[in-house]
């Protein structure tokens, strides 16, 4: 692992804070396409169903999911599908070819099998999703749009995360960090050659997230990856705003996890020190 961890420069004119974007979780164009099936859509659906990389996981797809993929292809966000990168209880991730021959990741969330109650605990208290209710479909679709919005906000704050490209219903398209045959490695999987520098980058990214009003909520050596000398933070679906009722507890847990990992690498730090650096005197999240 190199000592160049790619700390991003920030644009002072793009600073963001406590304001929150409106996030629409009503039916999307994909739902309309699924309801108003036409010949081209049915041909596309048949092609996807017959594709070798999708045959194992047919349970992920319903008509509206095919509609979402159809819309993303029509909008030139996806040119061709590749093989699966990962499968999980929340989502399947596939490699794909995007616009201008770029490699992208297509994350397809499961409507029926996603950890619905766990998702709700992170959504409740988020000012972007007030009055969401307990409908499973609405919760999962809100979660997908939440991850897209969190990635956008993190990028604007100067945090190296996968660049979000497009979202449609339960499908998220984002930058693919590392190809399948040359995948990026989680921090837990590599030998950290310069842990002090890596720690400085991580704590600065945590501070920037907090300044932008976000807390990762599940940060550890398993949600940070290294690729081409860059340290990238991933899995921002569960990230909450600083107004979330559990924001303080989640930030404390992130600080303890990160400090514990780097302490094992020989860095002189603690959860208390890291929390103080990130939140300072912010009364909204207290130690």
XYZ file of C-alpha atoms in Angstrom:
287
model
C 0.000 0.000 0.000
C 1.504 3.308 -1.059
C 1.755 6.416 1.069
C -0.279 8.456 -1.433
C -3.815 8.184 -0.172
C -5.365 10.766 -2.447
C -6.785 13.317 0.001
C -9.093 15.386 -2.177
C -8.890 19.144 -2.374
C -12.085 20.962 -1.471
C -13.765 23.770 -3.359
C -14.597 26.513 -0.830
C -17.370 27.814 -3.091
C -19.040 24.409 -3.035
C -19.225 24.203 0.749
C -22.448 22.684 2.035
C -23.854 22.556 5.493
C -27.192 22.083 7.170
C -29.522 22.520 4.206
C -31.121 19.379 2.802
C -32.166 18.409 -0.675
C -35.701 17.329 -1.454
C -35.831 13.601 -2.204
C -38.836 12.325 -4.126
C -39.767 8.727 -3.298
C -42.962 8.529 -5.357
C -43.357 6.275 -8.391
C -40.671 6.789 -11.007
C -40.510 6.483 -14.765
C -39.582 2.828 -14.258
C -42.949 2.148 -12.640
C -44.731 3.803 -15.576
C -42.713 1.771 -18.072
C -43.570 -1.449 -16.245
C -47.269 -0.576 -16.277
C -47.277 0.422 -19.937
C -45.336 -2.456 -21.406
C -44.417 -2.205 -25.081
C -42.634 -4.442 -27.565
C -39.187 -2.917 -27.011
C -39.474 -3.262 -23.255
C -40.604 -6.871 -23.508
C -37.683 -7.670 -25.831
C -35.278 -6.028 -23.372
C -36.782 -7.969 -20.451
C -36.414 -11.242 -22.365
C -32.767 -10.493 -23.161
C -31.954 -9.765 -19.523
C -33.758 -12.903 -18.330
C -31.755 -14.999 -20.785
C -28.414 -13.387 -19.919
C -26.101 -15.848 -18.184
C -24.995 -13.409 -15.453
C -28.585 -12.874 -14.275
C -29.953 -16.427 -14.335
C -28.866 -17.305 -10.800
C -30.506 -14.303 -9.185
C -33.888 -13.981 -10.881
C -35.458 -13.286 -7.458
C -33.909 -9.817 -7.540
C -35.936 -8.705 -10.552
C -39.578 -7.734 -10.828
C -41.257 -5.923 -13.717
C -40.509 -2.463 -12.297
C -36.839 -3.397 -11.799
C -36.654 -4.372 -15.464
C -38.325 -1.026 -16.168
C -35.621 0.762 -14.165
C -32.836 -0.999 -16.074
C -34.610 -0.277 -19.367
C -34.822 3.431 -18.491
C -31.148 3.590 -17.460
C -30.118 1.952 -20.733
C -32.353 4.324 -22.720
C -30.754 7.281 -20.931
C -27.260 6.012 -21.873
C -26.165 5.388 -18.289
C -25.687 1.682 -19.108
C -24.375 0.409 -22.438
C -23.823 -3.274 -21.633
C -23.984 -5.542 -18.595
C -21.113 -7.569 -17.224
C -20.909 -10.172 -14.518
C -21.830 -9.998 -10.837
C -19.406 -8.307 -8.444
C -21.196 -9.246 -5.247
C -24.488 -10.624 -3.987
C -26.044 -9.918 -0.623
C -29.275 -9.808 1.337
C -29.676 -6.086 0.585
C -28.526 -5.851 -3.041
C -26.678 -7.435 -5.920
C -23.909 -5.467 -7.644
C -23.003 -5.990 -11.302
C -20.194 -4.679 -13.463
C -21.391 -2.761 -16.514
C -20.202 -0.524 -19.305
C -21.400 3.033 -18.990
C -21.250 6.135 -21.144
C -17.995 6.816 -22.976
C -16.796 3.236 -22.309
C -16.452 3.854 -18.573
C -16.703 0.967 -16.124
C -19.631 1.368 -13.746
C -21.224 -0.589 -10.931
C -24.959 -1.309 -11.080
C -26.409 -1.938 -7.623
C -29.846 -3.563 -7.692
C -31.619 -3.524 -4.342
C -34.018 -6.287 -3.360
C -37.527 -5.012 -2.673
C -38.844 -8.089 -0.883
C -35.738 -9.501 0.793
C -33.961 -6.347 1.983
C -33.434 -5.889 5.764
C -36.494 -3.647 5.960
C -36.585 -2.972 9.715
C -32.861 -2.191 9.840
C -33.279 0.281 6.980
C -36.117 1.994 8.800
C -33.971 2.690 11.871
C -31.568 4.722 9.717
C -34.335 6.496 7.777
C -36.438 7.527 10.769
C -35.251 10.892 12.033
C -33.750 11.889 8.669
C -35.309 15.244 7.658
C -35.347 14.109 4.027
C -37.738 11.243 4.745
C -40.266 12.547 7.260
C -43.609 10.796 7.080
C -42.251 7.902 5.046
C -44.378 5.313 6.823
C -43.751 1.584 7.017
C -44.468 0.387 3.473
C -41.629 -1.980 2.555
C -41.362 -0.847 -1.061
C -41.335 2.839 -0.065
C -38.628 2.216 2.546
C -36.330 0.358 0.127
C -36.792 2.943 -2.636
C -36.082 5.724 -0.140
C -32.932 3.882 0.946
C -31.650 3.765 -2.648
C -32.245 7.485 -3.177
C -30.682 8.150 0.214
C -27.477 6.368 -0.806
C -27.374 8.347 -4.064
C -27.895 11.639 -2.201
C -25.311 10.737 0.454
C -22.711 9.959 -2.208
C -23.428 13.276 -3.916
C -23.138 15.214 -0.669
C -19.915 13.423 0.305
C -18.348 14.162 -3.095
C -19.309 17.831 -2.819
C -17.673 17.903 0.618
C -14.386 16.614 -0.806
C -14.674 13.026 0.436
C -13.411 10.294 -1.911
C -16.384 8.014 -2.437
C -17.629 6.244 -5.583
C -19.129 8.904 -7.840
C -22.919 8.530 -8.120
C -24.106 8.488 -11.734
C -27.836 7.767 -11.825
C -30.658 6.315 -9.756
C -33.943 4.843 -10.931
C -36.340 3.153 -8.549
C -34.321 0.362 -6.838
C -31.271 0.598 -9.132
C -28.213 2.734 -8.411
C -25.451 3.325 -10.967
C -22.128 4.543 -9.656
C -18.427 4.608 -10.400
C -16.758 1.215 -10.300
C -13.661 1.538 -8.140
C -11.388 -1.205 -9.409
C -12.323 -3.807 -11.997
C -13.571 -7.265 -11.075
C -10.275 -8.865 -12.092
C -8.325 -6.152 -10.272
C -10.668 -5.301 -7.445
C -9.952 -2.685 -4.841
C -8.931 -4.122 -1.482
C -10.592 -3.316 1.800
C -8.343 -1.687 4.366
C -8.716 -4.816 6.489
C -7.155 -6.900 3.702
C -3.941 -4.955 3.101
C -0.735 -4.188 4.939
C -0.849 -0.488 5.770
C 2.623 0.770 4.928
C 2.118 4.263 6.311
C -0.682 4.053 8.888
C -0.148 7.580 10.219
C -0.810 9.098 6.795
C -3.778 6.795 6.157
C -5.247 7.760 9.533
C -4.860 11.475 8.759
C -6.806 10.996 5.540
C -9.574 8.961 7.200
C -10.106 11.362 10.068
C -10.133 14.331 7.674
C -12.782 12.606 5.553
C -14.825 11.912 8.676
C -14.539 15.592 9.626
C -15.615 16.681 6.162
C -18.622 14.380 6.273
C -19.619 15.862 9.622
C -19.179 19.405 8.292
C -21.492 18.454 5.418
C -24.036 17.226 7.962
C -23.448 13.495 7.540
C -22.240 10.656 9.747
C -21.254 7.401 8.047
C -22.792 5.236 10.760
C -20.958 2.007 9.944
C -17.372 3.054 9.321
C -14.550 0.580 9.891
C -11.657 -1.004 8.034
C -14.271 -3.044 6.139
C -15.923 0.037 4.578
C -12.740 1.690 3.349
C -10.897 0.480 0.272
C -7.571 1.171 -1.405
C -7.189 1.396 -5.164
C -4.391 2.997 -7.186
C -3.056 4.687 -4.072
C -6.406 6.256 -3.164
C -8.326 5.654 0.029
C -12.038 5.437 -0.783
C -14.940 5.326 1.665
C -17.817 3.081 0.568
C -21.274 1.919 1.691
C -22.966 5.227 2.467
C -26.508 3.895 2.279
C -26.907 3.971 6.046
C -25.208 7.367 6.549
C -27.444 9.662 8.618
C -27.726 13.391 9.082
C -26.432 15.042 12.232
C -30.082 15.603 13.194
C -30.787 11.880 13.451
C -31.729 10.923 17.024
C -28.904 8.349 17.089
C -26.309 10.582 15.392
C -24.105 10.880 18.479
C -24.101 7.152 19.160
C -23.333 6.338 15.522
C -20.458 8.823 15.371
C -19.049 7.433 18.626
C -19.167 3.925 17.171
C -17.427 5.082 13.984
C -14.711 6.802 16.033
C -14.164 3.765 18.248
C -13.947 1.408 15.248
C -11.559 3.594 13.268
C -9.375 4.416 16.277
C -9.198 0.756 17.302
C -8.043 -0.297 13.826
C -5.334 2.342 13.549
C -4.219 1.782 17.143
C -3.482 -1.803 16.133
C -1.384 -0.339 13.306
C 0.702 1.610 15.828
C -1.010 5.021 15.583
C -1.365 6.883 18.886
C -5.091 7.664 18.896
C -8.340 6.924 20.693
C -12.037 7.155 20.070
C -12.211 10.225 22.327
C -9.462 12.012 20.420
C -11.018 11.237 17.061
C -14.476 12.337 18.178
C -13.077 15.636 19.459
C -11.318 16.268 16.134
C -14.464 15.574 14.110
C -17.268 17.079 16.164
C -15.453 19.504 18.471
C -18.041 21.516 20.396
C -20.959 20.557 18.169
C -23.866 20.231 20.611
C -25.901 18.236 18.128
C -23.653 15.192 18.558
C -22.201 14.755 22.028
C -19.665 12.213 23.323
